[in-house]
Amino acid sequence: MLEQRIQQHFIDSADLKYQAGPLLSKPISQAMQALLVCVTSGGKILACGAGVSGLLAAQFAAQFVGRFERERPGLAAIALPLDDPADPAADTEAAADPDRFARQVRALGQGGDVLLALSASGQSAAVLAAVEAAHARDMSVIALLGNAAGGGASSNPGGAVGRALRETDVQVCVPHERAARIHEVHLLALHCLCDGVDAQLLGEQEGSL
């Protein structure tokens, strides 16, 4: 019984990634180009995420500053500190401190920087406020979103955060309503971003794929 349940997790995760690949490859490529332009022009990436997504944002920043799979000079990225990744309200409209990321964006962000924002629900009040603050600072936004709040991917893709994006921003919205599956695809997308930036800066690595 338990082994079947475990195997189903692997199957569901693999199925979603297989289906999402053709849908998300273009926006991920656009996000990759935005990151590359930013860091090669002297800008920096501010990464934030609601709840568990904050841990993914921190991992991305660590790999961007340090290394992904190859040695290279550090690239400028900062993970905005979050309160409690286990807070069940963190990725909702009812966040305890919806301005926590926006304050940091206003203090640290400047024109030419990029905000990388993650919300599995697309409804995070804190991420939404960060997006609005980034726009006010003349920053572009890359949003990794999902539909964990319900409502269906077709009727409300990316939720309130998705609706707040501008045409010049990039939305990578996972077409699913289960947060765990969305987080798994977000992690893969972040790996794609790191790998793609490295490939463009350092050249293709033989045997890397």
N, C-alpha and C. Protein backbone atom coordinates (compact mmCIF):
# COMPACT_ATOMS: atom_id res chain seq x y z
N MET A 1 0.84 -1.21 0.00
CA MET A 1 0.00 0.00 0.00
C MET A 1 0.87 1.26 0.00
N LEU A 2 1.83 1.33 0.93
CA LEU A 2 2.69 2.50 1.01
C LEU A 2 3.59 2.60 -0.22
N GLU A 3 4.10 1.47 -0.67
CA GLU A 3 4.98 1.50 -1.84
C GLU A 3 4.21 1.96 -3.08
N GLN A 4 2.96 1.55 -3.21
CA GLN A 4 2.15 2.01 -4.33
C GLN A 4 1.91 3.51 -4.26
N ARG A 5 1.70 4.01 -3.04
CA ARG A 5 1.47 5.44 -2.86
C ARG A 5 2.73 6.23 -3.24
N ILE A 6 3.89 5.71 -2.83
CA ILE A 6 5.15 6.36 -3.17
C ILE A 6 5.36 6.37 -4.68
N GLN A 7 5.13 5.23 -5.30
CA GLN A 7 5.30 5.14 -6.75
C GLN A 7 4.37 6.11 -7.48
N GLN A 8 3.16 6.31 -6.93
CA GLN A 8 2.22 7.22 -7.56
C GLN A 8 2.73 8.66 -7.52
N HIS A 9 3.41 9.02 -6.42
CA HIS A 9 4.01 10.35 -6.35
C HIS A 9 5.01 10.54 -7.49
N PHE A 10 5.86 9.55 -7.71
CA PHE A 10 6.85 9.64 -8.78
C PHE A 10 6.16 9.74 -10.15
N ILE A 11 5.13 8.96 -10.34
CA ILE A 11 4.40 8.96 -11.61
C ILE A 11 3.74 10.31 -11.85
N ASP A 12 3.05 10.83 -10.81
CA ASP A 12 2.37 12.12 -10.95
C ASP A 12 3.35 13.25 -11.23
N SER A 13 4.48 13.23 -10.54
CA SER A 13 5.49 14.27 -10.73
C SER A 13 6.07 14.20 -12.14
N ALA A 14 6.39 12.99 -12.58
CA ALA A 14 6.95 12.82 -13.92
C ALA A 14 5.94 13.22 -15.00
N ASP A 15 4.68 12.86 -14.81
CA ASP A 15 3.64 13.19 -15.79
C ASP A 15 3.50 14.71 -15.93
N LEU A 16 3.47 15.42 -14.80
CA LEU A 16 3.31 16.87 -14.85
C LEU A 16 4.50 17.51 -15.54
N LYS A 17 5.70 17.06 -15.22
CA LYS A 17 6.89 17.64 -15.86
C LYS A 17 6.88 17.38 -17.36
N TYR A 18 6.47 16.19 -17.74
CA TYR A 18 6.43 15.85 -19.17
C TYR A 18 5.42 16.73 -19.91
N GLN A 19 4.27 16.98 -19.28
CA GLN A 19 3.24 17.80 -19.91
C GLN A 19 3.61 19.28 -19.89
N ALA A 20 4.29 19.72 -18.82
CA ALA A 20 4.60 21.14 -18.66
C ALA A 20 5.79 21.58 -19.50
N GLY A 21 6.66 20.65 -19.87
CA GLY A 21 7.86 21.01 -20.60
C GLY A 21 7.60 21.84 -21.85
N PRO A 22 6.76 21.38 -22.77
CA PRO A 22 6.48 22.17 -23.98
C PRO A 22 5.79 23.50 -23.68
N LEU A 23 4.99 23.54 -22.63
CA LEU A 23 4.26 24.76 -22.27
C LEU A 23 5.17 25.81 -21.64
N LEU A 24 6.12 25.36 -20.83
CA LEU A 24 6.93 26.30 -20.04
C LEU A 24 8.30 26.59 -20.63
N SER A 25 8.70 25.85 -21.65
CA SER A 25 10.06 26.05 -22.17
C SER A 25 10.26 27.47 -22.71
N LYS A 26 9.24 28.04 -23.37
CA LYS A 26 9.40 29.40 -23.90
C LYS A 26 9.50 30.44 -22.80
N PRO A 27 8.56 30.48 -21.81
CA PRO A 27 8.73 31.49 -20.76
C PRO A 27 9.99 31.28 -19.92
N ILE A 28 10.43 30.05 -19.71
CA ILE A 28 11.67 29.83 -18.97
C ILE A 28 12.85 30.38 -19.77
N SER A 29 12.82 30.19 -21.08
CA SER A 29 13.87 30.76 -21.94
C SER A 29 13.87 32.29 -21.88
N GLN A 30 12.67 32.88 -21.87
CA GLN A 30 12.57 34.34 -21.76
C GLN A 30 13.10 34.81 -20.40
N ALA A 31 12.79 34.06 -19.35
CA ALA A 31 13.29 34.40 -18.02
C ALA A 31 14.81 34.31 -17.97
N MET A 32 15.35 33.29 -18.62
CA MET A 32 16.80 33.10 -18.68
C MET A 32 17.48 34.30 -19.32
N GLN A 33 16.90 34.78 -20.43
CA GLN A 33 17.47 35.94 -21.12
C GLN A 33 17.40 37.18 -20.24
N ALA A 34 16.30 37.34 -19.51
CA ALA A 34 16.16 38.50 -18.62
C ALA A 34 17.21 38.47 -17.52
N LEU A 35 17.47 37.30 -16.95
CA LEU A 35 18.50 37.18 -15.93
C LEU A 35 19.88 37.49 -16.50
N LEU A 36 20.14 37.00 -17.69
CA LEU A 36 21.45 37.21 -18.31
C LEU A 36 21.69 38.69 -18.59
N VAL A 37 20.69 39.35 -19.15
CA VAL A 37 20.82 40.79 -19.42
C VAL A 37 21.05 41.55 -18.12
N CYS A 38 20.35 41.17 -17.08
CA CYS A 38 20.48 41.85 -15.79
C CYS A 38 21.89 41.74 -15.24
N VAL A 39 22.40 40.52 -15.11
CA VAL A 39 23.70 40.35 -14.45
C VAL A 39 24.86 40.83 -15.31
N THR A 40 24.72 40.78 -16.64
CA THR A 40 25.80 41.27 -17.49
C THR A 40 25.78 42.78 -17.64
N SER A 41 24.73 43.41 -17.15
CA SER A 41 24.62 44.87 -17.19
C SER A 41 24.90 45.49 -15.83
N GLY A 42 25.35 44.68 -14.88
CA GLY A 42 25.68 45.19 -13.56
C GLY A 42 24.52 45.18 -12.58
N GLY A 43 23.41 44.53 -12.94
CA GLY A 43 22.27 44.46 -12.04
C GLY A 43 22.33 43.25 -11.13
N LYS A 44 21.30 43.10 -10.33
CA LYS A 44 21.24 41.98 -9.39
C LYS A 44 19.84 41.38 -9.39
N ILE A 45 19.76 40.17 -8.88
CA ILE A 45 18.48 39.47 -8.77
C ILE A 45 18.05 39.47 -7.31
N LEU A 46 16.84 39.91 -7.06
CA LEU A 46 16.24 39.78 -5.73
C LEU A 46 15.22 38.65 -5.81
N ALA A 47 15.44 37.60 -5.03
CA ALA A 47 14.59 36.42 -5.08
C ALA A 47 13.78 36.29 -3.80
N CYS A 48 12.49 36.01 -3.96
CA CYS A 48 11.64 35.83 -2.78
C CYS A 48 10.57 34.80 -3.09
N GLY A 49 10.07 34.18 -2.04
CA GLY A 49 9.02 33.19 -2.21
C GLY A 49 8.17 33.08 -0.98
N ALA A 50 6.90 32.78 -1.19
CA ALA A 50 5.95 32.65 -0.08
C ALA A 50 6.02 31.25 0.51
N GLY A 51 6.18 31.18 1.83
CA GLY A 51 6.19 29.88 2.50
C GLY A 51 7.34 29.01 2.04
N VAL A 52 7.03 27.78 1.67
CA VAL A 52 8.05 26.83 1.22
C VAL A 52 8.80 27.37 0.00
N SER A 53 8.13 28.15 -0.83
CA SER A 53 8.78 28.71 -2.01
C SER A 53 9.96 29.60 -1.64
N GLY A 54 9.95 30.14 -0.42
CA GLY A 54 11.07 30.95 0.03
C GLY A 54 12.35 30.14 0.12
N LEU A 55 12.22 28.86 0.45
CA LEU A 55 13.39 27.99 0.50
C LEU A 55 13.95 27.76 -0.89
N LEU A 56 13.07 27.65 -1.88
CA LEU A 56 13.53 27.51 -3.26
C LEU A 56 14.24 28.79 -3.72
N ALA A 57 13.71 29.93 -3.33
CA ALA A 57 14.34 31.20 -3.68
C ALA A 57 15.74 31.30 -3.08
N ALA A 58 15.88 30.83 -1.84
CA ALA A 58 17.19 30.86 -1.18
C ALA A 58 18.16 29.92 -1.87
N GLN A 59 17.69 28.76 -2.29
CA GLN A 59 18.55 27.81 -3.00
C GLN A 59 19.02 28.41 -4.32
N PHE A 60 18.09 29.04 -5.05
CA PHE A 60 18.46 29.68 -6.32
C PHE A 60 19.56 30.71 -6.09
N ALA A 61 19.38 31.58 -5.10
CA ALA A 61 20.36 32.64 -4.85
C ALA A 61 21.71 32.05 -4.49
N ALA A 62 21.72 30.98 -3.70
CA ALA A 62 22.98 30.34 -3.32
C ALA A 62 23.69 29.78 -4.55
N GLN A 63 22.95 29.17 -5.46
CA GLN A 63 23.56 28.60 -6.66
C GLN A 63 23.98 29.68 -7.65
N PHE A 64 23.28 30.80 -7.65
CA PHE A 64 23.63 31.89 -8.55
C PHE A 64 24.90 32.59 -8.07
N VAL A 65 24.98 32.82 -6.77
CA VAL A 65 26.16 33.49 -6.20
C VAL A 65 27.35 32.53 -6.18
N GLY A 66 27.10 31.28 -5.80
CA GLY A 66 28.17 30.30 -5.70
C GLY A 66 28.42 29.61 -7.02
N ARG A 67 27.78 28.48 -7.18
CA ARG A 67 27.92 27.74 -8.43
C ARG A 67 26.73 26.82 -8.58
N PHE A 68 26.41 26.48 -9.83
CA PHE A 68 25.38 25.48 -10.09
C PHE A 68 26.07 24.14 -10.31
N GLU A 69 26.61 23.92 -11.48
CA GLU A 69 27.36 22.69 -11.73
C GLU A 69 28.79 22.93 -12.21
N ARG A 70 29.09 24.20 -12.51
CA ARG A 70 30.44 24.54 -12.99
C ARG A 70 30.99 25.73 -12.23
N GLU A 71 32.31 25.75 -12.11
CA GLU A 71 32.95 26.89 -11.47
C GLU A 71 32.86 28.10 -12.37
N ARG A 72 32.54 29.25 -11.77
CA ARG A 72 32.48 30.52 -12.50
C ARG A 72 32.48 31.64 -11.47
N PRO A 73 32.74 32.87 -11.89
CA PRO A 73 32.63 34.00 -10.95
C PRO A 73 31.20 34.11 -10.43
N GLY A 74 31.05 34.59 -9.22
CA GLY A 74 29.73 34.72 -8.62
C GLY A 74 28.87 35.72 -9.36
N LEU A 75 27.58 35.43 -9.42
CA LEU A 75 26.61 36.32 -10.03
C LEU A 75 25.76 36.93 -8.92
N ALA A 76 25.35 38.18 -9.11
CA ALA A 76 24.70 38.93 -8.04
C ALA A 76 23.25 38.49 -7.83
N ALA A 77 22.98 37.88 -6.69
CA ALA A 77 21.61 37.47 -6.34
C ALA A 77 21.47 37.51 -4.83
N ILE A 78 20.32 37.97 -4.38
CA ILE A 78 20.02 38.05 -2.95
C ILE A 78 18.68 37.40 -2.69
N ALA A 79 18.63 36.48 -1.74
CA ALA A 79 17.35 35.90 -1.32
C ALA A 79 16.79 36.76 -0.20
N LEU A 80 15.62 37.31 -0.39
CA LEU A 80 15.01 38.15 0.64
C LEU A 80 14.55 37.27 1.80
N PRO A 81 14.96 37.59 3.02
CA PRO A 81 14.59 36.76 4.17
C PRO A 81 13.08 36.67 4.34
N LEU A 82 12.63 35.49 4.74
CA LEU A 82 11.22 35.29 5.00
C LEU A 82 11.02 35.01 6.47
N ASP A 83 9.77 35.04 6.90
CA ASP A 83 9.48 34.81 8.30
C ASP A 83 9.51 33.32 8.64
N ASP A 84 8.43 32.63 8.40
CA ASP A 84 8.33 31.22 8.75
C ASP A 84 7.86 30.43 7.54
N PRO A 85 8.75 29.62 6.93
CA PRO A 85 8.33 28.87 5.74
C PRO A 85 7.23 27.86 6.01
N ALA A 86 7.01 27.53 7.29
CA ALA A 86 5.97 26.56 7.64
C ALA A 86 4.62 27.22 7.93
N ASP A 87 4.58 28.55 7.86
CA ASP A 87 3.33 29.27 8.12
C ASP A 87 2.30 28.93 7.04
N PRO A 88 1.17 28.30 7.40
CA PRO A 88 0.19 27.89 6.40
C PRO A 88 -0.45 29.06 5.66
N ALA A 89 -0.37 30.26 6.24
CA ALA A 89 -0.98 31.43 5.60
C ALA A 89 0.01 32.21 4.73
N ALA A 90 1.26 31.74 4.68
CA ALA A 90 2.29 32.53 3.98
C ALA A 90 2.00 32.69 2.50
N ASP A 91 1.43 31.66 1.87
CA ASP A 91 1.17 31.71 0.43
C ASP A 91 -0.29 32.00 0.13
N THR A 92 -0.88 32.89 0.92
CA THR A 92 -2.29 33.25 0.76
C THR A 92 -2.44 34.77 0.80
N GLU A 93 -3.68 35.20 0.65
CA GLU A 93 -3.98 36.62 0.76
C GLU A 93 -3.98 37.10 2.21
N ALA A 94 -3.86 36.15 3.16
CA ALA A 94 -3.95 36.49 4.59
C ALA A 94 -2.61 36.42 5.29
N ALA A 95 -1.53 36.71 4.59
CA ALA A 95 -0.20 36.68 5.20
C ALA A 95 -0.13 37.65 6.38
N ALA A 96 0.59 37.25 7.42
CA ALA A 96 0.67 38.06 8.63
C ALA A 96 1.35 39.40 8.37
N ASP A 97 2.36 39.42 7.52
CA ASP A 97 3.09 40.65 7.20
C ASP A 97 3.22 40.76 5.69
N PRO A 98 2.18 41.21 5.02
CA PRO A 98 2.20 41.23 3.55
C PRO A 98 3.22 42.18 2.95
N ASP A 99 3.80 43.06 3.74
CA ASP A 99 4.74 44.05 3.21
C ASP A 99 6.19 43.64 3.41
N ARG A 100 6.44 42.43 3.93
CA ARG A 100 7.81 42.08 4.34
C ARG A 100 8.78 42.03 3.17
N PHE A 101 8.36 41.52 2.01
CA PHE A 101 9.25 41.51 0.85
C PHE A 101 9.30 42.88 0.19
N ALA A 102 8.18 43.57 0.14
CA ALA A 102 8.12 44.87 -0.52
C ALA A 102 9.06 45.87 0.15
N ARG A 103 9.15 45.83 1.47
CA ARG A 103 10.07 46.73 2.17
C ARG A 103 11.50 46.51 1.70
N GLN A 104 11.87 45.25 1.55
CA GLN A 104 13.23 44.92 1.13
C GLN A 104 13.47 45.31 -0.34
N VAL A 105 12.46 45.12 -1.18
CA VAL A 105 12.59 45.52 -2.58
C VAL A 105 12.78 47.03 -2.68
N ARG A 106 12.00 47.77 -1.91
CA ARG A 106 12.13 49.23 -1.95
C ARG A 106 13.50 49.68 -1.46
N ALA A 107 14.07 48.95 -0.50
CA ALA A 107 15.36 49.34 0.08
C ALA A 107 16.54 48.90 -0.79
N LEU A 108 16.43 47.76 -1.46
CA LEU A 108 17.56 47.17 -2.16
C LEU A 108 17.48 47.26 -3.68
N GLY A 109 16.26 47.33 -4.21
CA GLY A 109 16.08 47.27 -5.66
C GLY A 109 16.32 48.59 -6.35
N GLN A 110 16.74 48.50 -7.61
CA GLN A 110 16.91 49.69 -8.43
C GLN A 110 16.65 49.32 -9.88
N GLY A 111 16.51 50.34 -10.71
CA GLY A 111 16.22 50.10 -12.11
C GLY A 111 17.25 49.18 -12.75
N GLY A 112 16.79 48.22 -13.52
CA GLY A 112 17.68 47.26 -14.15
C GLY A 112 17.81 45.96 -13.38
N ASP A 113 17.41 45.96 -12.11
CA ASP A 113 17.41 44.72 -11.33
C ASP A 113 16.20 43.87 -11.72
N VAL A 114 16.23 42.62 -11.31
CA VAL A 114 15.13 41.70 -11.57
C VAL A 114 14.62 41.13 -10.26
N LEU A 115 13.31 41.10 -10.10
CA LEU A 115 12.68 40.39 -8.98
C LEU A 115 12.27 39.02 -9.46
N LEU A 116 12.78 37.99 -8.80
CA LEU A 116 12.37 36.62 -9.07
C LEU A 116 11.44 36.20 -7.93
N ALA A 117 10.15 36.06 -8.22
CA ALA A 117 9.14 35.84 -7.19
C ALA A 117 8.45 34.50 -7.39
N LEU A 118 8.29 33.76 -6.30
CA LEU A 118 7.68 32.44 -6.37
C LEU A 118 6.45 32.36 -5.47
N SER A 119 5.37 31.83 -6.02
CA SER A 119 4.14 31.59 -5.25
C SER A 119 3.39 30.44 -5.90
N ALA A 120 3.27 29.33 -5.19
CA ALA A 120 2.59 28.16 -5.74
C ALA A 120 1.10 28.42 -5.94
N SER A 121 0.54 29.35 -5.16
CA SER A 121 -0.88 29.64 -5.27
C SER A 121 -1.17 30.78 -6.24
N GLY A 122 -0.19 31.66 -6.41
CA GLY A 122 -0.42 32.88 -7.18
C GLY A 122 -1.22 33.91 -6.40
N GLN A 123 -1.49 33.61 -5.14
CA GLN A 123 -2.35 34.50 -4.34
C GLN A 123 -1.62 35.13 -3.16
N SER A 124 -0.31 34.93 -3.05
CA SER A 124 0.43 35.44 -1.90
C SER A 124 0.39 36.97 -1.84
N ALA A 125 -0.13 37.50 -0.73
CA ALA A 125 -0.17 38.95 -0.56
C ALA A 125 1.23 39.53 -0.49
N ALA A 126 2.16 38.80 0.12
CA ALA A 126 3.53 39.30 0.25
C ALA A 126 4.23 39.34 -1.10
N VAL A 127 4.04 38.32 -1.93
CA VAL A 127 4.65 38.31 -3.26
C VAL A 127 4.00 39.37 -4.15
N LEU A 128 2.69 39.52 -4.05
CA LEU A 128 1.99 40.54 -4.83
C LEU A 128 2.53 41.93 -4.50
N ALA A 129 2.71 42.22 -3.21
CA ALA A 129 3.24 43.53 -2.80
C ALA A 129 4.67 43.72 -3.29
N ALA A 130 5.45 42.63 -3.32
CA ALA A 130 6.82 42.72 -3.81
C ALA A 130 6.84 43.05 -5.30
N VAL A 131 5.94 42.45 -6.06
CA VAL A 131 5.84 42.73 -7.48
C VAL A 131 5.50 44.20 -7.71
N GLU A 132 4.56 44.71 -6.96
CA GLU A 132 4.17 46.11 -7.11
C GLU A 132 5.32 47.04 -6.73
N ALA A 133 6.07 46.67 -5.68
CA ALA A 133 7.23 47.48 -5.28
C ALA A 133 8.31 47.44 -6.35
N ALA A 134 8.51 46.27 -6.97
CA ALA A 134 9.51 46.15 -8.02
C ALA A 134 9.15 47.03 -9.21
N HIS A 135 7.88 47.06 -9.58
CA HIS A 135 7.44 47.92 -10.68
C HIS A 135 7.70 49.39 -10.34
N ALA A 136 7.46 49.75 -9.11
CA ALA A 136 7.68 51.14 -8.70
C ALA A 136 9.16 51.52 -8.75
N ARG A 137 10.04 50.51 -8.63
CA ARG A 137 11.49 50.74 -8.69
C ARG A 137 12.04 50.54 -10.10
N ASP A 138 11.15 50.39 -11.08
CA ASP A 138 11.54 50.19 -12.47
C ASP A 138 12.33 48.90 -12.67
N MET A 139 11.93 47.87 -11.94
CA MET A 139 12.53 46.54 -12.08
C MET A 139 11.61 45.66 -12.92
N SER A 140 12.19 44.69 -13.59
CA SER A 140 11.36 43.69 -14.26
C SER A 140 11.15 42.52 -13.31
N VAL A 141 10.14 41.71 -13.61
CA VAL A 141 9.74 40.63 -12.71
C VAL A 141 9.69 39.31 -13.47
N ILE A 142 10.23 38.28 -12.85
CA ILE A 142 10.05 36.90 -13.29
C ILE A 142 9.26 36.21 -12.20
N ALA A 143 8.08 35.71 -12.53
CA ALA A 143 7.21 35.11 -11.52
C ALA A 143 7.01 33.63 -11.82
N LEU A 144 7.40 32.79 -10.87
CA LEU A 144 7.13 31.36 -10.94
C LEU A 144 5.89 31.10 -10.11
N LEU A 145 4.80 30.75 -10.78
CA LEU A 145 3.51 30.68 -10.12
C LEU A 145 2.85 29.33 -10.33
N GLY A 146 1.66 29.17 -9.73
CA GLY A 146 0.86 27.98 -9.90
C GLY A 146 -0.57 28.30 -9.53
N ASN A 147 -1.37 27.28 -9.40
CA ASN A 147 -2.78 27.49 -9.07
C ASN A 147 -3.19 26.66 -7.86
N ALA A 148 -2.29 26.61 -6.85
CA ALA A 148 -2.57 25.82 -5.66
C ALA A 148 -3.74 26.35 -4.86
N ALA A 149 -4.16 27.59 -5.13
CA ALA A 149 -5.32 28.14 -4.42
C ALA A 149 -6.63 27.63 -5.00
N GLY A 150 -6.55 26.90 -6.12
CA GLY A 150 -7.77 26.39 -6.75
C GLY A 150 -8.28 27.36 -7.81
N GLY A 151 -9.34 26.95 -8.46
CA GLY A 151 -9.93 27.81 -9.48
C GLY A 151 -9.61 27.39 -10.89
N GLY A 152 -8.57 26.53 -11.02
CA GLY A 152 -8.25 26.02 -12.35
C GLY A 152 -7.26 26.89 -13.08
N ALA A 153 -6.35 26.25 -13.79
CA ALA A 153 -5.30 26.97 -14.50
C ALA A 153 -5.85 27.81 -15.64
N SER A 154 -6.91 27.34 -16.28
CA SER A 154 -7.43 28.07 -17.44
C SER A 154 -8.23 29.29 -17.05
N SER A 155 -8.91 29.23 -15.91
CA SER A 155 -9.77 30.34 -15.51
C SER A 155 -9.02 31.46 -14.81
N ASN A 156 -7.91 31.12 -14.15
CA ASN A 156 -7.20 32.12 -13.36
C ASN A 156 -5.72 31.80 -13.29
N PRO A 157 -5.02 31.78 -14.42
CA PRO A 157 -3.61 31.38 -14.40
C PRO A 157 -2.74 32.34 -13.60
N GLY A 158 -2.08 31.79 -12.58
CA GLY A 158 -1.19 32.62 -11.79
C GLY A 158 -1.85 33.48 -10.75
N GLY A 159 -3.15 33.44 -10.62
CA GLY A 159 -3.85 34.16 -9.57
C GLY A 159 -3.65 35.66 -9.61
N ALA A 160 -3.72 36.29 -8.44
CA ALA A 160 -3.60 37.74 -8.33
C ALA A 160 -2.22 38.23 -8.75
N VAL A 161 -1.20 37.43 -8.44
CA VAL A 161 0.16 37.82 -8.83
C VAL A 161 0.28 37.83 -10.35
N GLY A 162 -0.26 36.82 -10.99
CA GLY A 162 -0.21 36.76 -12.45
C GLY A 162 -0.90 37.95 -13.09
N ARG A 163 -2.02 38.37 -12.51
CA ARG A 163 -2.75 39.51 -13.07
C ARG A 163 -2.00 40.82 -12.90
N ALA A 164 -1.12 40.89 -11.91
CA ALA A 164 -0.38 42.13 -11.63
C ALA A 164 0.84 42.31 -12.52
N LEU A 165 1.21 41.27 -13.28
CA LEU A 165 2.40 41.35 -14.11
C LEU A 165 2.18 42.25 -15.32
N ARG A 166 3.26 42.84 -15.78
CA ARG A 166 3.23 43.67 -16.98
C ARG A 166 3.65 42.85 -18.19
N GLU A 167 3.44 43.41 -19.36
CA GLU A 167 3.81 42.70 -20.59
C GLU A 167 5.30 42.44 -20.67
N THR A 168 6.09 43.29 -20.04
CA THR A 168 7.54 43.13 -20.07
C THR A 168 8.03 42.14 -19.03
N ASP A 169 7.17 41.68 -18.15
CA ASP A 169 7.53 40.67 -17.16
C ASP A 169 7.41 39.27 -17.77
N VAL A 170 7.86 38.28 -17.04
CA VAL A 170 7.79 36.89 -17.49
C VAL A 170 7.05 36.06 -16.44
N GLN A 171 6.04 35.33 -16.90
CA GLN A 171 5.29 34.44 -16.01
C GLN A 171 5.54 32.99 -16.40
N VAL A 172 5.97 32.20 -15.43
CA VAL A 172 6.12 30.75 -15.60
C VAL A 172 5.10 30.11 -14.67
N CYS A 173 3.95 29.77 -15.21
CA CYS A 173 2.83 29.28 -14.39
C CYS A 173 2.64 27.78 -14.60
N VAL A 174 2.82 27.01 -13.55
CA VAL A 174 2.66 25.56 -13.61
C VAL A 174 1.16 25.23 -13.61
N PRO A 175 0.68 24.51 -14.61
CA PRO A 175 -0.76 24.23 -14.72
C PRO A 175 -1.19 23.11 -13.80
N HIS A 176 -1.19 23.39 -12.51
CA HIS A 176 -1.56 22.36 -11.53
C HIS A 176 -2.08 23.04 -10.28
N GLU A 177 -2.83 22.30 -9.46
CA GLU A 177 -3.41 22.88 -8.25
C GLU A 177 -2.84 22.27 -6.97
N ARG A 178 -1.90 21.36 -7.08
CA ARG A 178 -1.30 20.74 -5.90
C ARG A 178 0.05 21.38 -5.63
N ALA A 179 0.21 21.98 -4.45
CA ALA A 179 1.41 22.76 -4.15
C ALA A 179 2.68 21.93 -4.28
N ALA A 180 2.66 20.68 -3.80
CA ALA A 180 3.88 19.86 -3.85
C ALA A 180 4.35 19.66 -5.28
N ARG A 181 3.42 19.39 -6.20
CA ARG A 181 3.80 19.20 -7.60
C ARG A 181 4.32 20.51 -8.20
N ILE A 182 3.70 21.62 -7.84
CA ILE A 182 4.12 22.92 -8.36
C ILE A 182 5.54 23.24 -7.89
N HIS A 183 5.82 22.98 -6.61
CA HIS A 183 7.16 23.22 -6.08
C HIS A 183 8.20 22.40 -6.83
N GLU A 184 7.85 21.17 -7.16
CA GLU A 184 8.79 20.30 -7.87
C GLU A 184 9.13 20.86 -9.25
N VAL A 185 8.13 21.38 -9.94
CA VAL A 185 8.38 21.96 -11.26
C VAL A 185 9.12 23.29 -11.12
N HIS A 186 8.79 24.07 -10.10
CA HIS A 186 9.53 25.31 -9.86
C HIS A 186 11.01 25.03 -9.65
N LEU A 187 11.32 23.98 -8.88
CA LEU A 187 12.72 23.64 -8.65
C LEU A 187 13.42 23.30 -9.96
N LEU A 188 12.76 22.52 -10.80
CA LEU A 188 13.33 22.18 -12.10
C LEU A 188 13.52 23.43 -12.95
N ALA A 189 12.55 24.34 -12.92
CA ALA A 189 12.66 25.59 -13.68
C ALA A 189 13.85 26.41 -13.20
N LEU A 190 14.07 26.47 -11.89
CA LEU A 190 15.20 27.21 -11.35
C LEU A 190 16.52 26.58 -11.78
N HIS A 191 16.57 25.25 -11.81
CA HIS A 191 17.76 24.57 -12.31
C HIS A 191 18.00 24.91 -13.78
N CYS A 192 16.92 24.97 -14.56
CA CYS A 192 17.04 25.34 -15.97
C CYS A 192 17.60 26.75 -16.11
N LEU A 193 17.15 27.67 -15.26
CA LEU A 193 17.63 29.05 -15.32
C LEU A 193 19.12 29.11 -15.02
N CYS A 194 19.54 28.43 -13.97
CA CYS A 194 20.97 28.44 -13.61
C CYS A 194 21.80 27.81 -14.72
N ASP A 195 21.35 26.68 -15.23
CA ASP A 195 22.08 25.98 -16.28
C ASP A 195 22.15 26.83 -17.55
N GLY A 196 21.04 27.46 -17.92
CA GLY A 196 21.00 28.26 -19.14
C GLY A 196 21.89 29.48 -19.07
N VAL A 197 21.90 30.16 -17.92
CA VAL A 197 22.78 31.32 -17.76
C VAL A 197 24.23 30.88 -17.83
N ASP A 198 24.57 29.78 -17.16
CA ASP A 198 25.94 29.27 -17.22
C ASP A 198 26.34 28.92 -18.64
N ALA A 199 25.44 28.28 -19.39
CA ALA A 199 25.75 27.87 -20.76
C ALA A 199 26.03 29.08 -21.65
N GLN A 200 25.28 30.16 -21.41
CA GLN A 200 25.48 31.35 -22.24
C GLN A 200 26.73 32.13 -21.82
N LEU A 201 27.09 32.06 -20.56
CA LEU A 201 28.28 32.75 -20.10
C LEU A 201 29.56 31.95 -20.36
N LEU A 202 29.47 30.64 -20.21
CA LEU A 202 30.66 29.79 -20.26
C LEU A 202 30.74 28.92 -21.50
N GLY A 203 29.65 28.86 -22.26
CA GLY A 203 29.59 27.96 -23.41
C GLY A 203 29.00 26.62 -23.03
N GLU A 204 28.58 25.89 -24.02
CA GLU A 204 28.00 24.57 -23.78
C GLU A 204 29.07 23.64 -23.20
N GLN A 205 28.65 22.82 -22.28
CA GLN A 205 29.56 21.84 -21.67
C GLN A 205 29.32 20.48 -22.30
N GLU A 206 30.34 19.89 -22.86
CA GLU A 206 30.18 18.61 -23.54
C GLU A 206 29.69 17.56 -22.58
N GLY A 207 28.62 16.85 -23.00
CA GLY A 207 28.08 15.78 -22.17
C GLY A 207 27.23 16.25 -21.01
N SER A 208 26.89 17.56 -21.00
CA SER A 208 26.11 18.08 -19.88
C SER A 208 24.66 17.65 -19.94
N LEU A 209 24.14 17.32 -21.13
CA LEU A 209 22.76 16.86 -21.28
C LEU A 209 22.74 15.54 -22.01
